[in-house]
Structures are given as structure tokens and as C-alpha cells.
Coordinates of C-alpha atoms in Angstrom, one line a residue:
X1 CA 20.4 11.9 51.8
X2 CA 23.1 13.2 49.5
X3 CA 23.9 9.7 48.4
X4 CA 20.2 8.9 47.7
X5 CA 19.9 12.1 45.6
X6 CA 23.0 11.2 43.7
X7 CA 21.8 7.7 43.0
X8 CA 18.4 9.0 41.9
X9 CA 20.1 11.4 39.5
X10 CA 22.2 8.6 38.1
X11 CA 19.2 6.4 37.6
X12 CA 17.3 9.2 35.8
X13 CA 20.3 9.9 33.7
X14 CA 20.6 6.2 32.7
X15 CA 16.9 6.1 31.9
X16 CA 17.1 9.2 29.8
X17 CA 20.2 7.9 28.0
X18 CA 18.5 4.5 27.3
X19 CA 15.4 6.3 25.9
X20 CA 17.5 8.5 23.7
X21 CA 19.5 5.4 22.4
X22 CA 16.3 4.1 20.8
X23 CA 14.9 5.6 17.6
X24 CA 11.1 5.2 17.3
X25 CA 9.3 4.6 14.1
X26 CA 5.7 3.7 13.4
X27 CA 3.6 1.6 11.1
X28 CA -0.1 2.3 10.6
X29 CA -2.6 0.3 8.6
X30 CA -5.8 -1.6 9.1
X31 CA -4.6 -4.2 11.6
X32 CA -8.2 -5.5 12.2
X33 CA -11.4 -5.8 10.2
X34 CA -11.9 -6.7 6.5
X35 CA -8.5 -5.3 5.4
X36 CA -6.4 -6.9 8.2
X37 CA -4.6 -9.2 5.7
X38 CA -3.2 -6.1 3.9
X39 CA -2.3 -4.6 7.3
X40 CA -0.4 -7.7 8.2
X41 CA 1.6 -7.5 5.0
X42 CA 2.7 -4.0 6.0
X43 CA 3.4 -4.8 9.6
X44 CA 5.5 -7.9 8.8
X45 CA 7.5 -6.0 6.1
X46 CA 8.3 -3.2 8.5
X47 CA 9.1 -5.6 11.4
X48 CA 11.6 -7.6 9.2
X49 CA 13.2 -4.4 7.9
X50 CA 13.7 -3.0 11.5
X51 CA 15.2 -6.4 12.6
X52 CA 17.6 -6.3 9.7
X53 CA 18.5 -2.6 10.3
X54 CA 19.2 -3.4 14.0
X55 CA 21.2 -6.5 13.1
X56 CA 23.4 -4.2 11.0
X57 CA 24.0 -1.8 13.9
X58 CA 20.9 0.4 13.8
X59 CA 20.9 3.9 12.5
X60 CA 23.7 6.2 13.6
X61 CA 24.6 3.6 16.3
X62 CA 21.1 3.6 17.7
X63 CA 18.6 0.8 17.8
X64 CA 15.2 1.2 16.0
X65 CA 11.9 0.3 17.7
X66 CA 8.7 -0.2 15.8
X67 CA 5.3 0.9 17.1
X68 CA 2.2 -0.4 15.4
X69 CA -1.2 1.4 15.3
X70 CA -4.5 0.3 13.8
X71 CA -6.1 2.9 11.6
X72 CA -9.0 0.7 10.5
X73 CA -8.6 2.2 7.0
X74 CA -10.8 5.0 8.3
X75 CA -10.0 8.8 7.9
X76 CA -10.9 9.8 11.5
X77 CA -9.1 6.8 13.0
X78 CA -6.1 7.5 10.8
X79 CA -5.8 11.0 12.2
X80 CA -6.1 9.7 15.8
X81 CA -3.5 7.0 15.0
X82 CA -1.2 9.7 13.5
X83 CA -1.6 11.9 16.6
X84 CA -0.7 8.9 18.8
X85 CA 2.4 8.1 16.9
X86 CA 3.5 11.8 16.9
X87 CA 2.9 11.9 20.7
X88 CA 5.0 8.7 21.1
X89 CA 7.9 10.5 19.4
X90 CA 8.3 8.6 16.1
X91 CA 10.5 10.1 13.4
X92 CA 9.1 7.9 10.6
X93 CA 5.7 6.4 9.8
X94 CA 5.5 3.5 7.4
X95 CA 1.9 3.9 6.1
X96 CA -0.8 4.5 5.9
X97 CA -2.1 1.9 3.4
X98 CA -5.5 3.1 2.4
X99 CA -5.4 6.4 0.5
X100 CA -8.4 7.7 2.5
X101 CA -6.3 7.2 5.7
X102 CA -3.0 8.5 4.4
X103 CA -4.3 11.8 3.0
X104 CA -5.8 13.2 6.3
X105 CA -3.0 11.7 8.4
X106 CA -0.3 13.4 6.3
X107 CA -1.3 16.8 7.6
X108 CA -0.6 15.7 11.2
X109 CA 2.9 14.4 10.2
X110 CA 3.8 17.5 8.3
X111 CA 3.0 19.7 11.2
X112 CA 5.1 17.5 13.5
X113 CA 8.0 17.2 11.1
X114 CA 7.6 13.4 10.8
X115 CA 8.5 11.6 7.6
X116 CA 5.6 9.5 6.1
X117 CA 6.4 6.8 3.5
X118 CA 3.3 5.0 2.3
X119 CA 3.8 1.5 0.7
X120 CA 0.2 1.3 -0.4
X121 CA -1.6 4.6 -0.9
X122 CA -1.9 5.1 -4.7
X123 CA -4.4 8.1 -5.0
X124 CA -2.5 11.0 -6.6
X125 CA -3.8 13.5 -4.1
X126 CA -1.5 12.1 -1.4
X127 CA 1.6 13.7 -3.1
X128 CA -0.2 16.4 -5.0
X129 CA -0.9 18.3 -1.7
X130 CA 2.7 19.6 -1.7
X131 CA 3.7 18.1 1.6
X132 CA 7.5 17.8 1.5
X133 CA 7.6 15.1 4.2
X134 CA 5.4 12.6 2.2
X135 CA 6.7 9.8 0.0
X136 CA 5.5 6.5 -1.3
X137 CA 7.1 3.3 -2.5
X138 CA 4.3 2.4 -4.9
X139 CA 3.0 4.0 -8.0
X140 CA 0.0 6.3 -8.5
X141 CA -3.5 5.6 -9.7
X142 CA -3.2 8.0 -12.7
X143 CA -0.6 5.7 -14.0
X144 CA -2.4 2.5 -12.9
X145 CA -5.7 3.8 -14.4
X146 CA -4.0 4.8 -17.7
X147 CA -2.8 1.2 -18.1
X148 CA -6.1 -0.3 -17.1
X149 CA -8.1 2.0 -19.4
X150 CA -5.9 1.1 -22.4
X151 CA -6.2 -2.6 -21.6
X152 CA -10.0 -2.4 -21.5
X153 CA -10.1 -0.4 -24.8
X154 CA -7.7 -2.8 -26.5
X155 CA -9.5 -6.0 -25.6
X156 CA -13.1 -5.1 -25.0
X157 CA -13.6 -1.9 -26.9
X158 CA -16.3 -3.4 -29.1
X159 CA -18.1 -5.0 -26.2
X160 CA -20.0 -3.8 -23.2
X161 CA -17.7 -2.6 -20.3
X162 CA -18.9 -1.8 -16.7
X163 CA -16.9 0.1 -14.1
X164 CA -17.9 -0.2 -10.5
X165 CA -16.4 1.4 -7.4
X166 CA -16.8 1.4 -3.7
X167 CA -16.9 5.2 -3.2
X168 CA -13.7 5.1 -1.2
X169 CA -10.8 7.5 -1.9
X170 CA -8.9 4.6 -3.4
X171 CA -11.6 2.7 -5.2
X172 CA -13.4 5.7 -6.8
X173 CA -10.1 7.4 -7.6
X174 CA -8.8 4.3 -9.5
X175 CA -12.1 3.8 -11.2
X176 CA -12.2 7.4 -12.4
X177 CA -8.7 7.3 -13.7
X178 CA -9.5 4.1 -15.6
X179 CA -12.7 5.5 -17.0
X180 CA -10.9 8.7 -18.0
X181 CA -8.4 6.8 -20.2
X182 CA -11.0 4.5 -21.5
X183 CA -13.1 7.5 -22.7
X184 CA -10.0 9.1 -24.2
X185 CA -9.6 6.0 -26.3
X186 CA -13.1 6.7 -27.7
X187 CA -14.8 4.0 -25.7
X188 CA -17.8 4.7 -23.4
X189 CA -18.6 2.3 -20.6
X190 CA -22.1 0.8 -20.6
X191 CA -22.3 1.0 -16.8
X192 CA -20.6 3.3 -14.3
X193 CA -21.9 2.9 -10.7
X194 CA -21.0 2.5 -7.0
X195 CA -21.6 -0.4 -4.7
X196 CA -21.8 -0.5 -1.0
X197 CA -18.7 -2.0 0.7
X198 CA -19.0 -4.4 3.6
X199 CA -22.0 -6.4 2.3
X200 CA -22.1 -10.2 2.4
X201 CA -23.6 -10.6 -1.0
X202 CA -23.5 -8.8 -4.4
X203 CA -25.9 -11.0 -6.4
X204 CA -28.2 -8.2 -7.2
X205 CA -25.5 -6.0 -8.6
X206 CA -24.1 -8.9 -10.6
X207 CA -27.5 -9.8 -11.9
X208 CA -28.0 -6.3 -13.2
X209 CA -24.7 -6.4 -15.1
X210 CA -25.6 -9.8 -16.6
X211 CA -29.0 -8.5 -17.8
X212 CA -27.2 -5.5 -19.4
X213 CA -24.9 -7.9 -21.3
X214 CA -21.6 -6.7 -19.8
X215 CA -18.6 -8.7 -20.9
X216 CA -15.8 -7.0 -18.9
X217 CA -16.2 -5.6 -15.4
X218 CA -13.6 -3.3 -13.9
X219 CA -13.9 -2.8 -10.1
X220 CA -12.2 0.0 -8.1
X221 CA -12.2 -1.3 -4.6
X222 CA -10.7 -3.6 -2.0
X223 CA -10.2 -7.4 -2.3
X224 CA -13.0 -8.6 0.0
X225 CA -15.8 -7.1 -2.0
X226 CA -14.2 -7.9 -5.4
X227 CA -14.0 -11.6 -4.2
X228 CA -17.7 -11.6 -3.3
X229 CA -18.6 -10.1 -6.7
X230 CA -16.5 -12.8 -8.4
X231 CA -18.4 -15.5 -6.4
X232 CA -21.8 -14.0 -7.2
X233 CA -20.9 -14.1 -11.0
X234 CA -19.6 -17.6 -10.8
X235 CA -22.7 -18.8 -8.9
X236 CA -24.9 -17.5 -11.7
X237 CA -22.7 -19.0 -14.4
X238 CA -21.9 -15.5 -15.7
X239 CA -18.6 -15.6 -17.5
X240 CA -17.8 -11.9 -17.1
X241 CA -14.1 -11.0 -17.2
X242 CA -13.3 -9.4 -13.8
X243 CA -10.5 -6.8 -13.7
X244 CA -9.3 -4.7 -10.8
X245 CA -6.3 -2.9 -9.2
X246 CA -3.5 -3.4 -6.7
X247 CA -5.7 -4.2 -3.7
X248 CA -6.1 -7.8 -5.1
X249 CA -2.5 -8.7 -4.2
X250 CA -3.5 -10.7 -1.1
X251 CA -4.1 -14.4 -0.8
X252 CA -7.3 -13.6 1.1
X253 CA -8.9 -12.7 -2.3
X254 CA -8.5 -16.3 -3.4
X255 CA -9.6 -17.6 0.0
X256 CA -12.9 -15.7 -0.2
X257 CA -13.5 -16.1 -3.9
X258 CA -12.6 -19.7 -4.1
X259 CA -12.6 -21.2 -7.6
X260 CA -14.3 -17.9 -8.8
X261 CA -10.9 -16.2 -8.4
X262 CA -9.5 -18.1 -11.4
X263 CA -8.8 -15.8 -14.3
X264 CA -9.3 -12.5 -12.4
X265 CA -6.9 -9.8 -13.8
X266 CA -5.4 -7.0 -11.8
X267 CA -2.5 -4.6 -11.8
X268 CA 0.3 -4.4 -9.3
X269 CA 4.0 -3.2 -9.3
X270 CA 6.6 -5.6 -10.7
X271 CA 6.8 -8.4 -8.1
X272 CA 9.9 -7.7 -6.0
X273 CA 10.0 -11.4 -4.8
X274 CA 11.4 -12.1 -8.3
X275 CA 14.3 -9.7 -7.8
X276 CA 17.6 -11.5 -7.4
X277 CA 18.7 -8.9 -4.9
X278 CA 15.6 -9.7 -2.7
X279 CA 16.2 -13.5 -2.6
X280 CA 17.7 -13.6 0.9
X281 CA 15.1 -11.4 2.4
X282 CA 12.3 -13.4 0.7
X283 CA 13.8 -16.6 2.1
X284 CA 13.9 -15.0 5.6
X285 CA 10.1 -14.5 5.4
X286 CA 9.5 -18.0 4.1
X287 CA 11.5 -19.5 6.9
X288 CA 9.1 -17.8 9.3
X289 CA 6.2 -19.4 7.3
X290 CA 5.1 -16.0 5.8
X291 CA 4.8 -15.4 2.1
X292 CA 6.0 -11.8 1.4
X293 CA 3.3 -11.1 -1.2
X294 CA 1.6 -7.8 -2.0
X295 CA 2.7 -4.8 0.0
X296 CA 5.1 -6.7 2.3
X297 CA 8.3 -5.8 0.5
X298 CA 7.1 -2.3 -0.3
X299 CA 6.8 -1.8 3.4
X300 CA 10.3 -3.3 3.9
X301 CA 11.5 -0.9 1.3
X302 CA 10.0 2.1 3.1
X303 CA 12.2 1.4 6.2
X304 CA 15.2 0.7 4.0
X305 CA 15.1 4.0 2.2
X306 CA 14.6 5.9 5.4
X307 CA 17.5 4.1 7.1
X308 CA 19.8 4.8 4.1
X309 CA 18.7 8.4 4.0
X310 CA 19.6 8.8 7.7
X311 CA 23.0 7.3 7.1
X312 CA 23.6 9.5 4.0
X313 CA 22.5 12.6 5.9
X314 CA 24.4 11.7 9.0
X315 CA 21.5 13.0 11.0
X316 CA 18.0 12.1 12.2
X317 CA 16.9 15.7 11.9
X318 CA 13.8 15.7 9.7
X319 CA 14.8 18.4 7.3
X320 CA 18.1 16.7 6.6
X321 CA 16.5 13.3 6.1
X322 CA 13.7 14.7 3.9
X323 CA 16.2 16.6 1.7
X324 CA 18.3 13.4 1.3
X325 CA 15.2 11.4 0.4
X326 CA 14.5 13.9 -2.4
X327 CA 18.1 14.2 -3.6
X328 CA 19.6 10.7 -3.4
X329 CA 19.1 7.2 -4.8
X330 CA 18.7 4.1 -2.7
X331 CA 19.4 0.4 -3.3
X332 CA 16.4 -1.5 -1.9
X333 CA 14.6 -4.8 -1.9
X334 CA 12.4 -3.5 -4.8
X335 CA 15.4 -2.3 -6.8
X336 CA 16.9 1.1 -7.3
X337 CA 14.7 3.8 -5.9
X338 CA 14.6 7.6 -6.1
X339 CA 11.9 10.1 -5.6
X340 CA 10.8 13.2 -7.5
X341 CA 10.0 16.6 -6.0
X342 CA 6.5 15.4 -5.0
X343 CA 7.7 12.3 -3.2
X344 CA 6.6 9.9 -6.0
X345 CA 8.8 7.2 -7.4
X346 CA 10.6 8.4 -10.6
X347 CA 10.1 4.9 -12.1
X348 CA 6.7 3.2 -11.9
X349 CA 6.2 -0.3 -13.2
X350 CA 2.6 -1.4 -13.2
X351 CA 2.3 -5.1 -14.4
X352 CA -0.7 -7.3 -15.2
X353 CA -1.3 -10.3 -13.1
X354 CA -3.9 -13.1 -13.2
X355 CA -5.1 -15.4 -10.4
X356 CA -4.3 -19.0 -11.3
X357 CA -4.5 -22.0 -8.9
X358 CA -4.8 -19.9 -5.8
X359 CA -1.9 -17.5 -6.5
X360 CA -1.3 -14.6 -8.7
X361 CA 1.2 -14.7 -11.5
X362 CA 2.3 -12.3 -14.3
X363 CA 0.2 -12.4 -17.4
X364 CA 2.3 -13.8 -20.2

């Protein structure tokens, strides 16, 4: 009996030791539904980064394991996903992607002392809440909208401009920031309105814009609906210039829009695939037959900065890691990264892209 008890104790100790030798981190995004392509970018980026961290010895000698949770880009589901990840014992969450998911989930992470680094949430409110545990590896919509508003004013200031949005935290927020800067430039949009996301056809909305004589259309929303709007305009022979934001950085936009995608303009951070320092990592993805477009490398970067912060802090303790993230600089796949007191990047680089031949390229 004593031997059995002793063996049981040893087995339990070994199980506990094994569990403690793994560091759990999470990734949360829309893994299913209309935004699953963007969710896949985030998941693949985090997976590759974790594999590379582990190949280099892990963090503080411990292996990292990634847990993926689907938030459906929905506020309530995001909170449920956050609660699950916290219950699982993660110390970092890469995500969420939709601003409307990140903002409510951030409260859960703050209360649990979990670091949240979003590679895709651009609404300013995420970091304006004052939560010290929240960071992002992408810029903000007040900066993105400033650039878009100026672009519209400079090129279509003497023509009719329409601004549409999907009423989401991201879409409406970006549309409002764009409108704000456009108006500051002395230009008033001819149309400002919302559309219903999730529809199969936007012909009626496009017909109304054509009747109003709109020359340039700015859309704050996600790629699937913007693609359908482009198709509806193309089908009517309506040569409106379509312009949007970072959510168009997925090849699914071109797959849905088809030839109507040609010439569509949008803003996104400087493409990290073009960084010389990212070449080896980009090649790793391509060997696996996955193009690391859009948010993929921003997700990879989120894991990178956390792993480097843990190493610099010499600890997994949240307060130490958070302090290091705020105080240090990090060499990453997207370049040199450091964060301000709010958790935003100190350097934001929004760039104009155009869809040409089924891919997006920088505007020259």
C-alpha cells in the first residue's frame, strides 16, 4: 500500500511538473463565418511564431502551447472566448481582431492579469480605456481616417463623395474618423449612410449612389460586403472609385469581387513581407503553401514581442512583462517596435494599396 501511494504521488508530481513546463497562450478571432479568412491569417501567424519560439528553446526554458478560440467577431462571444482562455490559464492572448470583440474582451483580460496584444483592432477606444495590459501591433483608426480623409479631399474634393459604414465598432469608427478629417478640409460628403452587413446583394444601395452622381465611395466595413458592393457597381457599369480600410487586406476580397476588385484602393500598414528581415519567415509560410498577407505577420509579431518581453523581464509574471512591453524596444518581423503608455505603436505607417490582377500592391 505504501508503494502504491508513493507511486501515485510520483505520477501526480510528474503530471504537475509537465503541466508547469508548458506556457499557455491564446489566439482569438473569427475562425468561422464571413471573416474566417482574416481569422486564419491571425491563427497561422501565431502558430508559426510559437513554433519558432519553441525551436529556439521556448520562453525561460519552457515550451509554449497555443490555444485557439473562435469569437465570431461578436462582442458577447468574444467575452465568452476570453473567459475560456482565462480559465485555461493563458498568460497572453493574440487578438482579438475585430475591434467590437477586443474592446469588451479586454476587461476580462485586465481583471485576470492577462496580456492582450491585438494585431487587427484599430478602433482608438481599445487603448483609450486605460487598461495597462492591452497593446496592439497595428495602427489606430484616427490615424488611418486622417490619411483617408485627406486623400478624398485632395483627389475628389470638387466631386460628390459618399461615405458608407456597416455600423460595427470598426466600420463606423473608421468611417467617422475619415469623415471628420474630410470635413476639416472643408469638404462635405454628399452621402453618409449605413448599410446592413451580411446581405447577398447591395444593388439597391449602389443604384442610389449612382443616381446621386457619387464619384468616390469610401466604405468603413469588412471585405465581404465591400466586395459585393464592388460587384454591384461593376454590374451596373458604374465607374465609382471604391476606397476602404485595412480589412480589405485578404485575398478573399478579390475572390468575391472578381474583376470588380480591380482598382479598389485601401489603407494598410507598410507590408512587412517586403522587409528584408522578414524574408526567411515569409519563405517558411510559402513553403507551407500559405501567403502571409494581411494580418499574418502582425500576429506573428504579437507573439514575438511578448516572448522578447518575457526574456528581457526574466519572468512570466504579468506585471513584469507588461512593464517591459511599455519600456523596451523589440526587433520583430514588422521592424523595430515600441509602445507608448497606452499600448499603441509609437510609429504608425499607413500606406495606400490598390488591387491589381488579383493581388494588392502599393500605390506608386
